XYZ file of C-alpha atoms in Angstrom:
526
model
C 106.565 84.743 116.603
C 104.031 87.131 117.502
C 103.202 88.646 120.908
C 99.894 88.147 122.272
C 98.646 91.810 121.995
C 99.220 91.448 117.897
C 97.638 87.937 117.313
C 94.519 89.665 118.981
C 94.332 92.753 116.746
C 95.340 90.442 114.107
C 92.307 87.879 115.048
C 89.643 90.737 114.917
C 90.934 91.442 111.181
C 90.616 87.974 109.692
C 87.165 87.747 111.202
C 86.370 89.823 107.681
C 87.544 86.769 105.654
C 85.115 85.681 103.684
C 86.701 82.826 101.553
C 89.222 80.073 102.792
C 92.360 81.097 102.069
C 95.527 78.078 101.372
C 98.893 79.381 102.695
C 101.637 76.855 101.028
C 104.949 77.360 102.331
C 108.284 76.421 100.629
C 110.926 75.810 103.786
C 114.632 74.886 104.712
C 116.507 74.064 107.633
C 117.309 77.966 107.811
C 116.881 80.243 110.800
C 114.448 82.282 108.459
C 112.348 79.688 107.330
C 111.874 78.472 110.875
C 110.948 82.253 111.552
C 108.208 81.985 108.415
C 107.290 78.584 109.563
C 106.125 80.084 113.248
C 104.694 83.186 111.997
C 102.411 81.267 109.252
C 101.537 78.707 112.033
C 100.921 81.124 114.428
C 98.526 83.001 111.416
C 96.970 79.558 110.676
C 95.701 79.194 114.169
C 94.164 82.314 114.609
C 91.671 82.212 111.399
C 89.011 78.543 110.676
C 89.092 80.129 107.091
C 93.343 79.505 106.967
C 94.648 76.293 105.731
C 98.753 75.909 106.224
C 100.823 73.214 103.741
C 104.643 73.538 105.041
C 106.418 71.718 101.872
C 110.663 71.256 101.661
C 112.289 73.219 99.119
C 109.105 73.101 96.829
C 109.836 76.847 95.675
C 112.795 78.350 93.515
C 112.623 80.851 96.300
C 113.123 78.937 99.840
C 111.616 80.155 102.625
C 108.921 81.640 100.224
C 105.271 81.265 100.687
C 102.460 81.943 98.732
C 98.632 83.048 99.186
C 95.778 81.444 97.138
C 92.197 81.517 97.873
C 90.954 77.794 97.939
C 90.912 76.752 94.401
C 93.078 79.076 92.599
C 95.980 80.852 92.179
C 96.223 84.515 93.063
C 99.769 84.602 92.206
C 100.800 86.557 95.325
C 104.662 85.195 96.974
C 106.165 86.384 100.046
C 110.043 84.994 99.976
C 111.370 86.252 103.056
C 109.657 86.780 106.734
C 107.163 90.258 106.237
C 107.752 91.704 109.216
C 108.336 95.396 109.931
C 107.185 97.953 107.197
C 106.157 94.235 105.708
C 103.885 93.212 108.349
C 101.022 95.563 106.617
C 101.328 93.862 103.179
C 100.676 90.721 104.577
C 97.688 91.223 106.391
C 96.007 92.974 103.457
C 96.731 90.455 101.003
C 95.374 87.643 103.523
C 92.255 90.217 103.947
C 91.910 90.863 99.701
C 93.017 87.171 99.195
C 90.524 85.914 101.227
C 87.411 88.258 100.034
C 87.547 91.321 101.693
C 86.989 94.559 99.403
C 89.977 96.290 98.725
C 89.942 100.097 99.417
C 90.643 101.306 95.930
C 88.310 103.359 93.802
C 86.117 101.724 91.328
C 87.756 103.352 88.357
C 91.190 102.203 89.454
C 89.806 98.114 89.800
C 88.050 98.388 86.538
C 91.639 100.268 84.729
C 93.339 97.014 86.824
C 90.636 94.235 85.725
C 91.409 95.985 81.863
C 95.076 95.416 81.718
C 95.560 92.465 79.103
C 98.844 90.382 78.679
C 100.988 88.524 81.374
C 102.458 90.345 83.773
C 104.824 88.501 86.022
C 106.141 91.302 88.551
C 109.145 90.550 91.494
C 109.557 93.513 94.090
C 113.062 93.370 95.735
C 112.485 95.290 99.163
C 114.066 95.617 102.784
C 112.200 95.390 106.062
C 113.527 98.206 107.227
C 112.176 100.004 104.058
C 109.142 102.207 104.543
C 108.745 102.713 100.761
C 109.018 99.588 100.074
C 104.865 98.494 101.938
C 103.465 100.907 99.393
C 104.343 99.394 96.344
C 104.077 95.382 97.087
C 100.514 96.253 97.919
C 99.460 97.726 94.941
C 101.295 94.763 93.297
C 99.322 92.099 95.272
C 96.320 94.164 94.859
C 96.231 94.394 91.040
C 97.623 90.141 91.194
C 94.527 89.298 93.011
C 91.906 91.517 91.001
C 93.953 90.788 87.604
C 94.494 86.336 87.268
C 97.032 87.586 84.356
C 99.202 89.278 86.921
C 101.924 87.675 89.148
C 103.696 89.374 92.444
C 106.595 88.020 94.214
C 107.999 90.606 97.066
C 111.477 89.568 97.908
C 113.652 90.094 100.799
C 116.671 91.658 99.602
C 119.052 90.997 103.013
C 117.495 87.454 102.231
C 118.595 86.746 98.836
C 121.469 88.242 98.563
C 122.724 86.057 95.792
C 119.725 87.629 93.752
C 120.242 91.227 94.895
C 124.334 91.188 93.924
C 123.311 89.134 90.457
C 120.597 91.763 89.550
C 123.018 94.730 90.593
C 120.127 95.857 93.088
C 121.638 98.743 95.568
C 118.017 100.783 95.925
C 114.877 99.518 97.168
C 111.873 99.424 96.248
C 113.329 97.749 93.270
C 110.392 96.100 90.715
C 111.148 93.675 87.409
C 108.385 93.309 84.965
C 108.816 89.743 83.114
C 112.154 89.610 84.047
C 112.902 93.327 83.210
C 113.616 96.065 85.245
C 110.673 97.883 85.288
C 110.891 100.970 88.177
C 112.637 101.630 91.320
C 111.801 103.660 94.703
C 108.528 104.648 95.793
C 104.949 104.417 93.756
C 101.544 104.223 93.778
C 98.878 101.778 92.378
C 98.544 104.700 90.051
C 101.633 105.365 89.207
C 102.285 101.833 88.388
C 98.081 101.754 86.323
C 99.984 104.761 83.964
C 103.527 102.974 83.565
C 101.435 100.162 82.225
C 98.098 101.253 80.931
C 99.821 104.219 78.557
C 96.475 105.596 77.258
C 95.931 106.948 81.202
C 97.635 109.680 80.363
C 95.733 111.140 77.710
C 92.626 110.228 79.315
C 93.274 111.827 82.238
C 94.814 115.258 80.746
C 91.209 115.272 78.969
C 89.726 115.108 81.704
C 91.429 117.721 83.408
C 90.644 120.113 80.843
C 87.334 120.169 80.925
C 87.447 121.327 84.451
C 85.171 125.019 85.531
C 87.182 127.310 87.331
C 88.727 126.532 90.963
C 87.653 129.246 93.434
C 91.067 128.186 95.045
C 93.386 125.460 93.427
C 96.317 124.612 95.419
C 99.226 123.087 93.809
C 101.021 120.141 95.923
C 99.836 117.675 97.807
C 102.314 117.487 101.269
C 101.249 119.038 104.192
C 100.979 122.753 103.493
C 98.990 121.517 100.621
C 96.472 119.591 103.171
C 95.800 121.805 104.791
C 95.307 124.591 102.691
C 92.414 121.825 101.139
C 91.252 121.511 104.298
C 90.419 125.312 104.815
C 89.399 125.996 101.736
C 86.797 123.261 101.694
C 85.390 124.506 105.290
C 84.538 127.523 103.421
C 82.341 126.012 101.144
C 83.798 127.240 97.651
C 85.029 125.326 94.983
C 88.729 124.034 95.351
C 91.424 121.518 93.771
C 94.432 119.917 94.724
C 96.684 119.311 92.116
C 99.993 116.943 92.666
C 102.438 115.091 91.546
C 102.305 112.345 94.253
C 99.734 113.450 97.484
C 102.213 113.611 100.316
C 104.695 114.937 99.447
C 108.628 114.335 100.626
C 106.892 113.127 103.941
C 106.501 109.945 101.851
C 110.183 109.708 102.314
C 110.778 110.543 105.946
C 111.372 108.027 108.133
C 110.500 108.642 111.868
C 108.458 111.881 113.224
C 108.655 112.532 116.867
C 108.175 116.439 116.688
C 104.531 116.321 115.648
C 102.973 117.944 118.435
C 99.605 115.363 120.178
C 100.879 112.646 118.282
C 104.097 110.958 119.991
C 105.949 109.061 116.924
C 104.439 107.926 113.424
C 105.850 107.497 109.921
C 105.972 109.372 107.005
C 103.570 107.032 105.363
C 101.074 106.666 107.881
C 100.713 110.533 107.913
C 100.591 111.089 104.376
C 97.508 108.413 104.303
C 96.417 110.391 106.655
C 96.502 113.752 105.665
C 95.038 112.209 102.373
C 91.833 110.874 103.724
C 91.378 113.604 105.437
C 91.313 116.002 102.438
C 88.968 113.045 100.986
C 86.616 113.518 103.835
C 86.099 116.549 102.104
C 84.377 118.043 98.786
C 87.595 118.329 97.161
C 88.439 117.536 93.761
C 92.160 115.559 94.104
C 94.060 115.467 90.547
C 97.307 113.134 91.655
C 100.437 112.419 89.081
C 99.875 115.765 87.420
C 102.861 117.861 88.070
C 102.720 122.064 86.874
C 104.895 122.985 84.521
C 103.568 127.228 84.293
C 101.362 129.828 85.594
C 99.937 131.971 83.996
C 98.772 135.338 85.955
C 95.271 136.748 84.875
C 91.324 137.494 86.409
C 91.459 133.783 86.586
C 95.017 131.888 87.186
C 96.171 129.397 84.540
C 98.685 126.498 85.963
C 99.535 124.345 82.831
C 100.350 121.080 83.501
C 103.401 118.494 82.091
C 100.511 116.160 80.795
C 99.116 118.730 78.986
C 96.053 120.149 80.477
C 95.233 123.527 81.817
C 93.777 124.270 85.319
C 92.335 127.617 86.186
C 91.482 129.353 89.079
C 90.581 132.583 91.294
C 93.237 131.765 93.611
C 96.160 129.609 93.678
C 97.950 128.129 96.501
C 101.313 127.007 95.980
C 103.093 124.445 98.316
C 105.161 122.700 96.011
C 107.236 121.533 99.238
C 111.845 120.569 98.501
C 113.183 117.669 97.135
C 116.701 116.220 98.401
C 119.339 118.766 97.199
C 122.310 116.713 94.901
C 125.972 116.902 95.190
C 126.006 118.067 91.145
C 129.354 116.244 90.783
C 130.451 113.551 88.115
C 129.051 110.225 88.511
C 126.721 111.091 91.196
C 123.691 110.506 88.441
C 125.037 108.241 86.485
C 125.417 106.135 89.904
C 122.344 106.720 91.471
C 120.234 103.551 92.956
C 123.665 102.317 91.945
C 125.582 102.780 94.965
C 124.526 106.433 95.170
C 121.835 106.871 97.435
C 119.255 109.848 99.600
C 117.317 107.590 102.297
C 119.791 105.388 104.215
C 116.503 103.617 105.976
C 115.658 102.223 103.167
C 118.930 101.437 101.372
C 121.163 100.946 104.207
C 120.501 97.106 104.744
C 121.586 96.146 101.354
C 125.131 97.341 101.696
C 125.398 95.157 105.024
C 129.151 94.359 105.720
C 130.579 97.487 103.114
C 132.084 100.541 103.314
C 129.677 103.621 102.455
C 129.852 107.490 102.395
C 127.786 109.909 104.200
C 127.903 113.705 102.297
C 126.746 116.106 104.909
C 127.447 116.590 108.714
C 123.870 118.116 109.866
C 121.551 116.256 112.314
C 119.880 114.616 108.708
C 124.088 113.497 107.910
C 124.805 112.577 111.529
C 121.588 110.368 112.182
C 122.121 108.076 108.636
C 125.802 107.713 109.811
C 124.541 106.659 113.243
C 122.297 104.614 111.595
C 124.475 102.697 109.002
C 127.334 101.900 111.466
C 125.364 99.345 112.700
C 124.724 97.560 109.846
C 127.895 98.057 107.274
C 131.533 97.880 107.997
C 132.139 101.017 107.863
C 131.303 104.782 107.214
C 133.090 107.838 106.288
C 131.351 111.057 106.952
C 131.933 114.472 104.787
C 131.779 117.182 106.002
C 131.967 120.870 103.555
C 132.425 123.246 106.657
C 134.980 122.497 109.308
C 132.653 121.370 111.566
C 129.772 119.212 112.101
C 126.302 121.287 112.414
C 123.935 118.423 114.356
C 123.545 118.598 117.503
C 125.658 117.822 120.403
C 123.481 114.840 121.629
C 124.446 113.327 118.256
C 127.645 113.937 117.653
C 128.467 112.476 120.758
C 126.735 109.178 119.705
C 128.568 109.609 116.594
C 132.150 109.652 117.948
C 131.520 106.995 120.072
C 131.209 104.736 117.205
C 134.328 103.002 116.345
C 133.734 102.320 112.626
C 133.145 105.765 111.636
C 135.451 107.811 110.802
C 134.695 112.154 110.000
C 136.092 114.267 108.056
C 135.271 118.077 107.642
C 136.058 120.979 105.362
C 135.833 117.784 102.660
C 134.232 118.801 99.343
C 133.026 115.689 97.132
C 134.291 116.334 93.536
C 133.461 112.958 91.861
C 131.525 109.565 92.271
C 133.779 106.490 90.621
C 132.598 103.353 89.663
C 133.484 100.651 87.256
C 130.849 100.882 84.866
C 127.778 99.360 87.305
C 128.546 100.372 90.360
C 129.997 102.703 92.830
C 133.613 102.301 93.489
C 134.833 105.440 95.521
C 134.509 109.000 95.738
C 137.247 111.928 95.704
C 137.029 114.926 98.063
C 139.654 118.295 98.149
C 140.507 118.718 101.910
C 139.667 122.727 101.426
C 142.672 122.944 103.874
C 145.310 121.898 102.317
C 144.260 121.491 98.978
C 144.721 117.811 98.655
C 143.208 115.350 96.484
C 141.746 112.272 98.187
C 140.186 108.660 97.289
C 138.256 106.644 99.412
C 137.248 102.847 97.915
C 133.767 102.261 99.313
C 130.617 101.023 97.736
C 127.683 102.945 98.844
C 126.992 107.195 99.119
C 124.414 108.101 100.998
C 123.615 112.301 100.121
C 122.201 113.949 102.904
C 122.846 117.711 102.095
C 119.675 119.341 102.355
C 116.966 120.320 100.544
C 115.997 122.552 96.983
C 112.644 124.224 96.411
C 110.307 123.071 93.640
C 110.039 126.082 92.392
C 112.191 125.780 89.093
C 108.817 125.674 86.808
C 108.079 129.750 89.013
C 111.020 131.236 87.313
C 110.348 135.014 86.047
C 106.664 134.549 86.946
C 106.594 134.462 90.958
C 109.487 136.854 93.358
C 111.868 134.048 94.266
C 114.873 134.201 96.349
C 118.485 133.786 95.622
C 118.027 130.136 96.970
C 115.201 129.612 94.849
C 112.319 130.320 97.593
C 109.255 131.614 96.864
C 108.847 135.378 98.716
C 105.881 135.555 100.962
C 104.548 138.333 103.486
C 103.284 137.105 107.015
C 100.070 136.281 105.246
C 101.119 134.197 102.770
C 100.644 136.327 99.671
C 103.019 136.536 96.541
C 104.443 138.955 94.229
C 101.476 138.010 91.961
C 97.953 138.751 93.296
C 95.863 136.201 94.029
C 98.790 133.751 94.436
C 99.694 132.582 97.713
C 102.519 130.164 98.855
C 103.427 127.882 101.761
C 105.456 125.511 103.001
C 108.985 123.903 102.644
C 108.835 125.899 99.340
C 108.968 129.109 100.376
C 111.013 131.923 103.007
C 109.259 130.994 105.714
C 111.932 130.142 108.225
C 112.501 125.943 109.390
C 111.613 123.388 107.387
C 109.237 121.463 109.558
C 105.932 119.281 109.372
C 104.077 121.592 111.890
C 105.332 124.872 110.216
C 104.159 123.938 106.780
C 100.911 122.473 108.234
C 100.329 126.073 109.963
C 101.175 127.874 106.761
C 98.904 125.975 104.693
C 96.048 126.847 106.915
C 97.322 130.552 107.154
C 97.318 130.679 102.891
C 94.346 129.499 102.229
C 92.239 131.792 104.918
C 94.344 135.040 103.037
C 93.678 133.420 99.934
C 90.048 133.186 100.786
C 89.635 137.016 102.103
C 91.412 137.702 98.827
C 88.744 136.131 96.922
C 85.661 137.924 98.961
C 87.175 141.166 98.749
C 88.057 141.322 95.012
C 84.626 139.468 94.257
C 82.444 142.294 96.474
C 80.548 144.276 94.414
C 81.485 148.086 94.169
C 80.536 150.377 95.875
C 77.481 151.898 94.478
C 76.705 155.992 95.031
C 73.109 156.995 95.447
C 71.541 159.962 94.605
C 70.017 161.976 97.558
C 67.325 164.393 96.550
C 67.746 167.821 97.977
């Protein structure tokens, strides 16, 4: 199951295990069970601390396996073969069950230990989902730390009857004690915030006590991270307030155009950004959404949690979000057939009919990827022609199960009350209305800047982007901006990083000039 190179790497990791691990597998005669047995035997042979017991149909979900510290029930189960993006989740679970200390802040670990009550989590994932491992790893860690917590990872492609019964059409989807808990990427801190209802108030009180920052960065994506690093290296008091550190990079699958890095994945890059920022003296305030900017000698940023922060200079790096179609039915059926991440949710539509909205690079790439999973893809483009690169279009038109409709204006998402069953569109040339029967819709029509909270305070373009000059200055003195939220052309990670660095340097220049003493007049005796 594992190649020699991976075995060598895993063996080195397993040397960190200090306590015996018991793996108990529930198997049947399926191909997936055979793969699971092969994987687990490979792992057990790599460490004398690991024992494997194989049983026939011993759990309600088969094939599956549990990880336990010898003599105790850790409450961690994998219902599926955790390869692909989830292999890291398996390795971390092995290390943590085996006594290796987790990489989490001490106050977060204490918050987990303090949770009272019984928590049984179930997380439905797909092995191609880059957002799922964060949720799986967070809940596994919580199960290791708190004996009242149980967690099972479930591969939706393997347990399709459950997916259908629970009407799961997006991953990750988390259930707590049998009830829906959440969908989409969630960090450990976000999960704790939902469970520990007093955490937000405690954090707001803590934030309210903070002194004035020399530079405050709003946003934790590539632009915000680079601004924070450049500011901190100047030795000034630097803070970052972010709704989620990493920003849209967390939702990006493959990155192949970041110079000097041949290829990587968004979550890996986001984690590296956060670790780099944390290596400096930067006050990171995560899970905090900015609601208002109030200009003044000290600029005030008001947060949704009720607290406010003040700073001598501010760098706005709030990024962008997926653009929605804004048609009837879209919000009603979001995560019930309407999706925005083909890599994450595509496997849930295996053998089904789907549509992709958008004929740019993102839309065409999504259609190509989905064509290998679903029965048929209908791509709809508003313009009279596709806008994707020629090489992508050639690949798209070579696929036998893809239809392309141009000059198509989507007008409605239709459903049966529980899930999507089609969409309506109008032919912009003839005015003819059409209805396409399908089970899924993937929206890929670009981005919207996260700037609604700045309207009336900072000058915005007609597209809602923050207007900046060559130095990253905005219309408000002391306020600078960078990244996808600005009028800077070409929304690329590498450009956002450069613009974030530039904005921080410009803000630092403003800071030292505005704080310099006034020129004094010296009387000269005649």
